[in-house]
């Protein structure tokens, strides 16, 4: 009978261990998870707060040079830079170099002709001025753009010959 009691006791202990094992394992896992969470939270508290990212400074507004009426203008339907403007272009070149400007050259037209034709003519004028500046020694890297506005930005009425002449012009946008 002693032997039977020992066997029964052994079976009861074994069953108890089988039933208790998952509960013990679960407790251990939960305890470990709590400890890990506390460790992670403590590490997060020890890290210094990230420095605020400074806001970037706004880009400087480009300066636009628009020459007075009668300066650097073109004849009707022409894109040839006249020799009378060479001195002016040399001064533009020198000024851009001395003040470390990069240039965008913008060609304009009067209202005669179609929009498409005037856009192309304005571009030919801007390219002619760009080429002349490079011929005078301006580093091509200083010219960051060549654009046409066609007839879209008149500075004078297009109903007179004088007004149309004023609108056939070049503007320079200078950017640091």
PDB file of C-alpha atoms in Angstrom, residues 3-19:
ATOM      1  CA  UNK A   3       4.008   1.746  -2.802  1.00  0.00           C
ATOM      2  CA  UNK A   4       0.629   2.658  -4.219  1.00  0.00           C
ATOM      3  CA  UNK A   5       0.491   5.869  -2.174  1.00  0.00           C
ATOM      4  CA  UNK A   6       3.954   6.853  -3.365  1.00  0.00           C
ATOM      5  CA  UNK A   7       2.933   6.261  -6.950  1.00  0.00           C
ATOM      6  CA  UNK A   8      -0.269   8.207  -6.460  1.00  0.00           C
ATOM      7  CA  UNK A   9       1.630  11.038  -4.783  1.00  0.00           C
ATOM      8  CA  UNK A  10       4.156  11.081  -7.597  1.00  0.00           C
ATOM      9  CA  UNK A  11       1.377  11.244 -10.168  1.00  0.00           C
ATOM     10  CA  UNK A  12      -0.361  14.064  -8.291  1.00  0.00           C
ATOM     11  CA  UNK A  13       2.883  16.032  -8.034  1.00  0.00           C
ATOM     12  CA  UNK A  14       3.590  15.456 -11.727  1.00  0.00           C
ATOM     13  CA  UNK A  15       0.080  16.602 -12.665  1.00  0.00           C
ATOM     14  CA  UNK A  16       0.447  19.624 -10.417  1.00  0.00           C
ATOM     15  CA  UNK A  17       3.696  20.560 -12.100  1.00  0.00           C
ATOM     16  CA  UNK A  18       2.149  20.148 -15.526  1.00  0.00           C
ATOM     17  CA  UNK A  19      -0.754  22.386 -14.599  1.00  0.00           C
TER      18      UNK A  19
END
